[in-house]
Coordinates of C-alpha atoms in Angstrom, one line a residue:
M1 CA -35.9 -116.5 39.9
D2 CA -35.5 -112.7 39.7
H3 CA -38.4 -112.0 42.1
D4 CA -36.8 -114.2 44.8
R5 CA -33.7 -112.0 44.9
S6 CA -33.0 -109.0 47.0
S7 CA -30.1 -108.2 44.7
G8 CA -28.7 -109.4 41.4
E9 CA -31.9 -109.3 39.3
G10 CA -31.2 -110.3 35.7
V11 CA -27.9 -112.0 36.6
G12 CA -27.4 -115.4 35.0
P13 CA -25.0 -118.3 35.2
Q14 CA -21.5 -118.2 33.8
E15 CA -19.9 -121.4 32.5
Y16 CA -16.2 -122.0 33.2
T17 CA -13.9 -124.8 32.3
L18 CA -12.3 -126.3 35.4
I19 CA -8.6 -127.1 34.6
K20 CA -7.3 -130.0 36.8
M21 CA -3.7 -129.5 37.7
R22 CA -2.4 -132.6 39.5
V23 CA -0.2 -132.2 42.6
Q24 CA 3.1 -134.1 41.9
E25 CA 4.3 -134.3 45.5
L26 CA 2.0 -134.1 48.6
H27 CA 3.8 -131.9 51.2
G28 CA 2.7 -129.9 54.3
K29 CA -1.0 -130.1 54.9
L30 CA -1.6 -131.9 51.6
A31 CA 0.5 -134.8 52.9
S32 CA -2.5 -136.0 55.0
L33 CA -4.4 -136.6 51.8
A34 CA -2.1 -139.4 50.5
P35 CA -2.6 -141.8 48.8
K36 CA -5.4 -139.9 47.1
V37 CA -4.9 -138.0 43.8
V38 CA -5.0 -134.3 44.5
F39 CA -5.8 -131.5 42.0
L40 CA -5.7 -127.8 42.2
I41 CA -8.6 -126.7 40.0
A42 CA -8.6 -123.5 38.1
A43 CA -11.7 -121.9 36.5
T44 CA -11.0 -120.4 33.1
L45 CA -13.1 -118.8 30.4
R46 CA -10.3 -119.4 27.9
P47 CA -9.5 -123.2 27.6
E48 CA -7.9 -122.6 24.2
T49 CA -5.0 -120.8 26.0
M50 CA -4.0 -123.7 28.2
Y51 CA -1.2 -124.5 25.7
G52 CA 0.6 -121.4 27.2
Q53 CA 0.5 -122.3 30.9
T54 CA 3.7 -121.5 32.8
N55 CA 2.6 -121.5 36.4
C56 CA -0.4 -121.4 38.8
W57 CA -1.5 -118.3 40.9
L58 CA -2.9 -118.5 44.4
G59 CA -3.9 -115.7 46.7
P60 CA -1.4 -115.9 49.7
D61 CA -3.9 -114.8 52.2
L62 CA -7.0 -116.6 50.8
N63 CA -8.6 -119.5 52.5
Y64 CA -8.6 -122.8 50.6
I65 CA -10.1 -126.2 51.3
A66 CA -9.6 -129.7 50.0
V67 CA -12.8 -131.6 49.2
E68 CA -13.5 -135.1 47.9
A69 CA -14.8 -135.2 44.3
K70 CA -17.4 -137.7 43.1
N71 CA -14.7 -140.0 41.6
G72 CA -12.7 -140.1 44.8
N73 CA -10.1 -137.6 43.8
V74 CA -9.5 -134.5 45.9
Y75 CA -10.0 -130.9 44.7
V76 CA -8.4 -127.8 46.2
C77 CA -10.3 -124.5 45.8
T78 CA -12.1 -121.9 47.9
K79 CA -15.1 -122.8 50.0
R80 CA -17.4 -120.6 47.9
A81 CA -16.5 -122.5 44.7
A82 CA -17.0 -125.8 46.5
R83 CA -20.5 -124.7 47.5
N84 CA -21.4 -124.2 43.9
M85 CA -19.8 -127.5 42.9
V86 CA -21.7 -129.4 45.6
Y87 CA -25.0 -128.3 44.1
Q88 CA -23.8 -129.3 40.6
G89 CA -23.2 -132.9 41.5
M90 CA -19.4 -132.6 41.3
L91 CA -18.5 -133.7 44.9
R92 CA -19.0 -136.9 46.8
V93 CA -21.5 -135.6 49.2
E94 CA -24.5 -133.7 47.8
N95 CA -25.8 -130.3 49.2
K96 CA -23.1 -130.0 51.9
V97 CA -19.5 -128.9 51.8
L98 CA -17.3 -131.2 53.9
P99 CA -13.7 -129.9 53.9
I100 CA -11.0 -132.6 54.5
V101 CA -8.2 -130.0 55.0
E102 CA -8.2 -126.3 55.3
M103 CA -5.2 -124.1 54.6
K104 CA -4.0 -120.6 53.6
G105 CA -2.7 -119.9 50.2
Y106 CA 0.8 -119.2 51.4
E107 CA 1.0 -122.7 52.8
L108 CA 0.7 -124.1 49.2
M109 CA 3.3 -121.9 47.6
G110 CA 5.9 -123.7 45.5
T111 CA 3.7 -126.8 45.0
K112 CA 4.7 -128.8 41.9
L113 CA 1.9 -129.4 39.4
T114 CA 1.3 -131.2 36.2
A115 CA -1.1 -129.2 33.9
P116 CA -2.9 -130.3 30.7
L117 CA -1.7 -129.1 27.2
T118 CA 1.2 -127.0 28.4
S119 CA 4.8 -127.8 27.2
Y120 CA 6.2 -127.5 30.7
K121 CA 6.4 -130.8 32.5
T122 CA 6.2 -129.1 35.9
I123 CA 4.7 -125.8 36.8
Y124 CA 4.7 -124.2 40.3
T125 CA 2.1 -122.4 42.5
L126 CA 3.1 -118.7 42.9
P127 CA 1.7 -115.8 44.8
M128 CA -0.6 -113.2 43.2
M129 CA -2.1 -110.5 45.4
T130 CA -5.1 -109.8 43.1
V131 CA -6.6 -113.3 43.1
K132 CA -10.2 -113.0 44.2
E133 CA -12.1 -115.2 46.6
D134 CA -15.6 -114.2 45.2
K135 CA -14.9 -115.2 41.6
G136 CA -13.9 -118.6 40.1
T137 CA -12.1 -121.1 42.4
G138 CA -9.4 -118.9 43.9
V139 CA -6.9 -121.0 41.7
V140 CA -5.8 -119.2 38.6
T141 CA -3.9 -120.8 35.8
S142 CA -1.2 -118.4 34.4
V143 CA -0.8 -117.8 30.6
P144 CA 1.6 -114.8 30.4
S145 CA 1.8 -114.8 26.6
D146 CA -2.0 -114.1 26.5
A147 CA -2.8 -112.4 29.8
P148 CA -1.2 -109.0 30.7
D149 CA -2.0 -109.6 34.4
D150 CA -0.1 -112.9 34.4
F151 CA 2.9 -111.4 32.5
A152 CA 3.2 -108.4 34.9
A153 CA 2.9 -110.6 38.0
L154 CA 5.6 -113.0 36.6
I155 CA 8.0 -110.1 35.9
D156 CA 7.5 -108.8 39.4
L157 CA 8.5 -112.1 40.9
K158 CA 11.5 -112.4 38.6
N159 CA 12.7 -108.8 39.5
K160 CA 12.0 -108.9 43.3
P161 CA 14.0 -111.5 45.2
A162 CA 12.6 -110.2 48.5
L163 CA 9.0 -111.0 47.3
R164 CA 10.1 -114.5 46.3
E165 CA 11.9 -115.1 49.6
K166 CA 8.8 -114.0 51.6
Y167 CA 6.8 -116.9 50.1
G168 CA 9.6 -119.5 49.8
I169 CA 9.7 -119.2 46.0
T170 CA 13.1 -120.1 44.4
E171 CA 14.5 -118.6 41.2
E172 CA 14.0 -121.9 39.5
M173 CA 10.3 -121.7 40.0
V174 CA 10.0 -118.5 38.1
N175 CA 12.6 -119.3 35.5
V176 CA 10.0 -119.7 32.7
E177 CA 9.3 -117.9 29.5
P178 CA 5.9 -117.0 27.9
V179 CA 4.9 -119.6 25.4
P180 CA 3.7 -118.3 22.0
I181 CA 0.2 -119.7 21.4
I182 CA -1.9 -117.1 19.4
D183 CA -1.1 -114.9 16.5
V184 CA -2.9 -111.6 17.1
P185 CA -2.8 -108.8 14.5
E186 CA -1.2 -105.5 15.8
F187 CA 0.3 -107.1 19.0
G188 CA 2.8 -109.3 17.1
T189 CA 2.7 -112.7 15.5
L190 CA 3.9 -114.4 18.6
I191 CA 3.3 -113.1 22.1
S192 CA 0.5 -110.5 22.5
A193 CA 0.5 -109.9 26.3
P194 CA 4.2 -108.9 26.5
S195 CA 3.9 -106.8 23.4
V196 CA 0.9 -104.8 24.7
C197 CA 2.6 -104.4 28.1
Q198 CA 5.7 -103.0 26.4
M199 CA 3.5 -100.7 24.2
M200 CA 1.6 -99.3 27.2
G201 CA 4.6 -99.0 29.5
I202 CA 3.3 -101.5 32.0
K203 CA 6.2 -102.4 34.4
S204 CA 4.4 -104.0 37.4
Q205 CA 1.1 -105.7 38.5
N206 CA 0.5 -102.4 40.4
D207 CA -0.3 -100.6 37.2
K208 CA -3.9 -101.7 37.6
E209 CA -5.7 -99.2 35.3
K210 CA -3.3 -99.9 32.5
L211 CA -3.6 -103.7 33.0
V212 CA -7.4 -103.5 32.8
E213 CA -7.1 -101.6 29.4
A214 CA -4.4 -104.0 28.2
K215 CA -6.5 -107.1 29.1
E216 CA -9.5 -105.7 27.2
K217 CA -7.4 -105.1 24.1
V218 CA -5.6 -108.5 24.2
Y219 CA -8.7 -110.6 25.0
L220 CA -11.0 -109.1 22.5
R221 CA -8.5 -109.1 19.6
G222 CA -7.1 -112.5 20.6
F223 CA -10.5 -114.2 20.7
Y224 CA -12.1 -112.6 17.6
E225 CA -9.1 -112.2 15.4
G226 CA -6.5 -114.5 16.8
T227 CA -5.2 -117.7 15.2
L228 CA -3.9 -120.6 17.2
I229 CA -0.3 -121.4 16.3
I230 CA 0.2 -124.5 18.5
G231 CA -1.4 -128.0 19.1
E232 CA -3.7 -130.1 17.0
F233 CA -5.9 -127.1 16.1
K234 CA -3.0 -125.0 14.8
G235 CA -4.0 -122.6 12.1
K236 CA -7.6 -122.2 13.1
K237 CA -9.4 -119.1 14.5
V238 CA -9.6 -119.0 18.3
Q239 CA -13.3 -118.4 18.4
E240 CA -13.9 -121.5 16.2
I241 CA -12.0 -124.0 18.3
K242 CA -12.7 -122.9 21.9
K243 CA -15.6 -125.4 22.4
A244 CA -13.6 -128.2 20.7
I245 CA -10.7 -127.8 23.0
Q246 CA -13.0 -127.6 26.0
E247 CA -14.6 -130.9 24.9
K248 CA -11.2 -132.5 24.4
L249 CA -10.1 -131.6 27.9
V250 CA -13.3 -132.8 29.5
K251 CA -13.3 -136.1 27.5
A252 CA -9.7 -136.7 28.6
G253 CA -10.6 -136.2 32.3
E254 CA -8.4 -133.2 32.5
A255 CA -11.2 -130.7 33.0
E256 CA -14.8 -130.4 34.1
L257 CA -17.6 -127.9 33.3
Y258 CA -18.6 -125.7 36.2
Q259 CA -21.0 -122.8 36.6
E260 CA -21.5 -119.9 39.0
P261 CA -23.5 -116.6 39.0
E262 CA -21.9 -113.9 36.7
K263 CA -22.2 -111.5 39.7
Q264 CA -23.2 -111.9 43.3
I265 CA -26.9 -112.8 43.9
I266 CA -28.5 -112.4 47.3
S267 CA -31.8 -114.1 48.0
R268 CA -34.6 -112.4 49.9
S269 CA -33.6 -114.7 52.9
G270 CA -30.2 -113.1 52.8
D271 CA -28.2 -116.1 51.5
E272 CA -25.7 -115.9 48.6
C273 CA -27.1 -117.9 45.7
V274 CA -25.4 -120.6 43.8
V275 CA -25.9 -122.3 40.4
A276 CA -27.6 -125.7 41.0
L277 CA -28.0 -128.6 38.7
C278 CA -31.6 -129.7 39.0
D279 CA -33.7 -132.5 37.5
Q280 CA -36.4 -130.3 36.0
W281 CA -38.3 -129.4 32.8
Y282 CA -37.5 -126.4 30.6
L283 CA -39.7 -124.2 28.5
D284 CA -37.8 -124.2 25.2
Y285 CA -37.6 -120.4 24.5
G286 CA -35.2 -119.9 21.7
E287 CA -36.5 -122.8 19.6
S288 CA -35.9 -121.6 16.0
E289 CA -39.4 -121.6 14.5
W290 CA -40.9 -120.1 17.7
R291 CA -38.1 -117.5 17.8
K292 CA -38.9 -116.4 14.2
Q293 CA -42.5 -115.7 15.2
V294 CA -41.4 -113.7 18.2
E295 CA -39.0 -111.7 16.0
Q296 CA -41.9 -111.0 13.7
S297 CA -44.1 -109.9 16.7
L298 CA -41.3 -107.6 17.9
S299 CA -40.9 -106.0 14.5
D300 CA -44.6 -105.0 14.5
L301 CA -44.5 -103.8 18.2
D302 CA -44.3 -100.2 19.3
T303 CA -41.7 -100.1 22.1
Y304 CA -41.8 -96.2 22.4
H305 CA -38.0 -96.2 23.1
G306 CA -35.0 -97.4 21.1
E307 CA -33.3 -98.8 24.1
V308 CA -36.3 -101.0 25.0
R309 CA -36.3 -102.5 21.5
R310 CA -32.5 -103.2 21.7
N311 CA -33.0 -104.9 25.1
F312 CA -35.7 -107.1 23.6
E313 CA -33.5 -108.0 20.6
A314 CA -30.6 -108.8 22.9
T315 CA -32.8 -111.0 25.1
I316 CA -34.2 -112.9 22.2
D317 CA -30.7 -113.4 20.9
W318 CA -29.4 -115.3 24.0
L319 CA -32.6 -116.7 25.5
K320 CA -32.9 -120.5 25.4
G321 CA -34.4 -122.8 28.1
H322 CA -36.3 -121.4 31.1
T323 CA -36.9 -123.8 34.0
C324 CA -40.1 -124.9 35.6
A325 CA -38.4 -124.4 38.9
R326 CA -41.1 -124.5 41.6
T327 CA -42.9 -127.3 43.4
Y328 CA -45.3 -125.2 45.3
G329 CA -47.1 -121.8 45.1
L330 CA -49.4 -120.2 42.6
G331 CA -49.2 -121.2 39.0
T332 CA -50.0 -123.9 36.5
R333 CA -48.8 -127.4 37.1
L334 CA -47.1 -129.2 34.2
P335 CA -49.8 -131.6 32.8
W336 CA -47.3 -134.5 32.4
D337 CA -45.3 -134.0 35.7
E338 CA -47.6 -132.2 38.2
K339 CA -45.0 -131.9 41.0
W340 CA -43.6 -129.0 39.0
V341 CA -45.2 -125.6 38.7
I342 CA -44.5 -123.3 35.7
E343 CA -42.5 -120.4 37.1
S344 CA -44.7 -117.3 37.4
L345 CA -42.7 -115.0 35.1
S346 CA -43.6 -117.5 32.3
D347 CA -47.0 -118.6 33.5
S348 CA -48.7 -115.2 34.0
T349 CA -48.2 -113.7 30.6
I350 CA -51.7 -114.0 28.9
Y351 CA -53.8 -113.2 31.9
M352 CA -55.0 -110.0 30.2
A353 CA -57.0 -112.3 27.9
Y354 CA -58.8 -113.6 31.0
Y355 CA -59.6 -110.0 32.0
T356 CA -61.8 -109.7 28.9
V357 CA -64.2 -112.3 30.2
S358 CA -63.7 -112.4 34.0
H359 CA -66.6 -110.1 34.7
I360 CA -68.9 -112.6 33.0
L361 CA -67.6 -115.6 34.9
H362 CA -67.6 -114.0 38.4
K363 CA -68.7 -110.7 40.0
D364 CA -65.9 -110.5 42.7
L365 CA -62.2 -110.3 42.5
Y366 CA -61.5 -113.9 43.7
G367 CA -64.2 -115.8 41.8
D368 CA -66.4 -116.7 44.8
V369 CA -69.5 -114.9 43.5
P370 CA -70.8 -116.4 40.2
G371 CA -71.7 -114.1 37.3
D372 CA -75.1 -113.6 35.8
F373 CA -75.0 -116.9 33.8
G374 CA -74.0 -119.1 36.8
I375 CA -71.0 -120.6 35.0
K376 CA -69.0 -123.1 37.0
A377 CA -65.2 -123.3 36.8
K378 CA -65.3 -127.0 35.8
E379 CA -67.5 -126.1 32.8
M380 CA -64.8 -124.0 31.3
T381 CA -63.1 -126.9 29.4
P382 CA -60.3 -126.5 26.9
E383 CA -62.9 -126.7 24.1
V384 CA -64.8 -123.8 25.6
W385 CA -61.6 -121.7 25.9
D386 CA -60.7 -122.5 22.3
Y387 CA -64.1 -121.3 21.1
I388 CA -63.6 -118.0 22.9
F389 CA -59.9 -117.3 22.4
H390 CA -59.1 -119.3 19.3
Q391 CA -62.4 -118.4 17.6
T392 CA -63.0 -122.0 16.5
N393 CA -66.1 -122.5 14.4
S394 CA -67.5 -125.7 16.0
M395 CA -69.7 -125.1 19.0
P396 CA -68.3 -126.9 22.1
K397 CA -70.4 -129.5 23.9
T398 CA -71.2 -127.8 27.2
A399 CA -74.0 -126.9 29.5
I400 CA -73.1 -123.2 29.2
K401 CA -75.7 -121.2 27.4
K402 CA -75.0 -120.2 23.9
E403 CA -75.7 -116.6 24.8
A404 CA -72.9 -116.6 27.4
L405 CA -70.5 -118.2 25.0
E406 CA -71.2 -115.6 22.3
K407 CA -70.9 -112.8 24.9
M408 CA -67.5 -114.0 26.1
R409 CA -66.3 -114.5 22.5
N410 CA -67.4 -111.0 21.5
E411 CA -65.9 -109.4 24.6
F412 CA -62.6 -111.0 23.8
T413 CA -62.4 -109.9 20.1
Y414 CA -63.5 -106.4 21.1
W415 CA -60.7 -105.9 23.7
Y416 CA -57.9 -107.9 22.1
P417 CA -55.1 -107.4 21.1
V418 CA -53.3 -105.6 24.0
N419 CA -52.6 -102.1 22.7
L420 CA -50.4 -101.0 25.6
R421 CA -48.6 -103.0 28.2
A422 CA -46.8 -100.8 30.8
S423 CA -44.2 -102.4 33.0
G424 CA -40.7 -102.0 34.5
K425 CA -37.5 -102.2 32.3
D426 CA -36.1 -105.0 34.5
L427 CA -38.8 -107.3 33.2
V428 CA -37.7 -106.9 29.5
P429 CA -35.1 -109.8 29.8
N430 CA -37.6 -112.2 31.2
H431 CA -41.4 -111.7 31.8
L432 CA -42.0 -109.2 28.9
T433 CA -40.1 -111.4 26.4
Y434 CA -42.0 -114.5 27.6
Y435 CA -45.1 -112.4 27.1
L436 CA -44.3 -112.1 23.4
Y437 CA -43.3 -115.8 23.2
N438 CA -46.4 -117.1 24.8
H439 CA -48.8 -114.9 22.8
T440 CA -47.2 -116.2 19.6
A441 CA -47.5 -119.8 20.9
I442 CA -51.2 -119.5 21.9
W443 CA -52.2 -117.7 18.7
P444 CA -49.6 -118.9 16.2
T445 CA -51.9 -118.2 13.2
L446 CA -53.8 -115.2 14.6
K447 CA -51.3 -112.4 14.4
E448 CA -54.0 -109.9 15.0
M449 CA -54.0 -111.2 18.6
W450 CA -50.4 -110.4 19.2
P451 CA -49.5 -107.4 21.4
T452 CA -49.1 -104.1 19.6
G453 CA -47.4 -101.9 22.2
I454 CA -45.1 -102.3 25.3
H455 CA -43.9 -99.3 27.3
A456 CA -41.1 -100.0 29.8
N457 CA -40.3 -97.5 32.5
G458 CA -37.2 -97.1 34.8
H459 CA -37.2 -97.7 38.5
L460 CA -38.2 -95.1 41.1
L461 CA -35.4 -94.1 43.4
L462 CA -35.9 -92.4 46.7
N463 CA -33.3 -89.7 47.4
S464 CA -31.0 -91.3 44.7
E465 CA -31.0 -94.7 46.3
K466 CA -32.9 -97.9 45.5
M467 CA -36.1 -98.3 47.6
S468 CA -35.8 -101.2 50.0
K469 CA -37.7 -102.3 53.0
S470 CA -34.7 -104.0 54.5
T471 CA -32.6 -100.8 54.4
G472 CA -35.4 -98.5 55.5
N473 CA -35.2 -96.4 52.4
F474 CA -38.9 -96.9 51.6
L475 CA -42.0 -94.7 51.0
T476 CA -45.5 -95.9 50.1
L477 CA -47.9 -93.8 48.1
T478 CA -50.2 -93.5 51.1
D479 CA -47.4 -92.3 53.4
A480 CA -46.2 -89.8 50.8
L481 CA -49.7 -88.3 50.4
D482 CA -50.1 -88.0 54.1
K483 CA -46.7 -86.3 54.5
Y484 CA -46.6 -84.0 51.4
G485 CA -50.2 -83.9 50.1
A486 CA -51.2 -84.5 46.4
D487 CA -49.6 -81.2 45.2
G488 CA -46.3 -81.8 46.9
M489 CA -46.3 -85.3 45.4
R490 CA -47.0 -84.0 41.9
L491 CA -44.2 -81.5 42.0
A492 CA -41.6 -84.0 43.3
L493 CA -42.7 -86.6 40.7
A494 CA -42.6 -84.0 37.8
N495 CA -39.1 -83.2 38.9
A496 CA -38.1 -86.9 39.2
G497 CA -37.8 -87.7 35.5
D498 CA -39.4 -90.4 33.4
S499 CA -39.1 -92.8 30.4
I500 CA -36.5 -95.6 30.5
E501 CA -34.2 -93.7 32.9
D502 CA -34.6 -94.2 36.6
A503 CA -36.7 -91.5 38.2
N504 CA -35.5 -90.0 41.5
F505 CA -38.1 -88.8 44.1
E506 CA -36.4 -86.3 46.3
T507 CA -38.1 -85.6 49.7
Q508 CA -36.4 -82.2 49.8
V509 CA -38.1 -81.2 46.5
A510 CA -41.5 -82.3 47.9
D511 CA -40.9 -80.3 51.1
S512 CA -39.8 -77.2 49.3
G513 CA -42.8 -77.5 47.0
V514 CA -45.2 -77.6 49.9
L515 CA -43.6 -74.5 51.4
R516 CA -43.8 -72.6 48.1
L517 CA -47.5 -73.5 47.7

């Protein structure tokens, strides 16, 4: 959950297709794995391009491990990737990474592989210096007809015998040609990556800035406008058949589905977070009829800033299930499975309705001192709440005095709906959107109870850096008042900025303001 993170708020899971490339001959450190079946597994976002595989990339200096899969086969990948897999039920042992063999990338160079869908019967592992250990599996399948990076790296190996010799790569291993797989307008009807590399003058994998630009061009045009020209889905648009090819590979046992965070997420305890497959319940945000009501609620809502509205629209567009992820702590327990607690970002979204009657139910903040009518918590049954909040006509059967019921009912209708909810912009993709969802769910036919205004503000930076207790860049209101006084504070805050942009409190401005005064 976002509030459990010290960094990476708002980052979600990214789904990959794990392509299983079988090792044909077990040599070197892999020899100890015989007679098991060994796969190098590559994480890809483009399973539809696997028809064009010509080789496999490994980082020569990266650390790789072999781990036993659930079915008894062996997977070779980075330890980081294995840590995500182990929490997704993909490996033999749960919740613990147990390497069978550890090796460097250069020890695997020249390994013969059999890859799914490609027309090459054998492809080889080759060195690529830009393979990352913190993204995917550290194993990259190469499609030089579709990926400018792959094309540039392959040309480098072909043109540089000394580089091949350094890693024991023979000329035969790089004697491959890009396979035409996608017809992309503008970049040619056959091979888009070589075409765009030629157009942009890219001669080497060291042309990093040009390669980034080329990749964006080819991938966007290829996915949205490209047509597959090979295989059983020949003639169909790429974006239409991506899922079908993924399902085909998984069903054939040639791939698996795998997820990891889109970007690095660090928990408040300092650990790097993984994507875990859990047996849990979901709140079905995104359900079509519910979503229509939320879209109606948003159309009537004053967001005070166009960017805030666009953020709400984008969130509603992708939002689906949200987990009931906790088994302890504050919150409402699921009535049908009480070991789970509804996560607080979802659970605490209509508490402002309770504010309208809280002073009648208890006189103190925590509810220990009863109000004037002496109402007990157990007397507040669902029927009583319905009478107050849903404005039902039938009087509930209760020991609570009618005078108290009518007072609570009148207080609620006087104060509701919420005219202005002020909160941080980081809560738009979760809590504030759930706030709209849950108001429409609790009052589906009473639109007059839906929120009418939400103002989202930016974060407050301290001397241009995010405030954090762990880094020491932190200042409380009390400390700031003691140090600069109210007027110094006001001058620094007035200078800091406002609205959806992050405001920057500068101590130098506060100091100089005090001196001027």
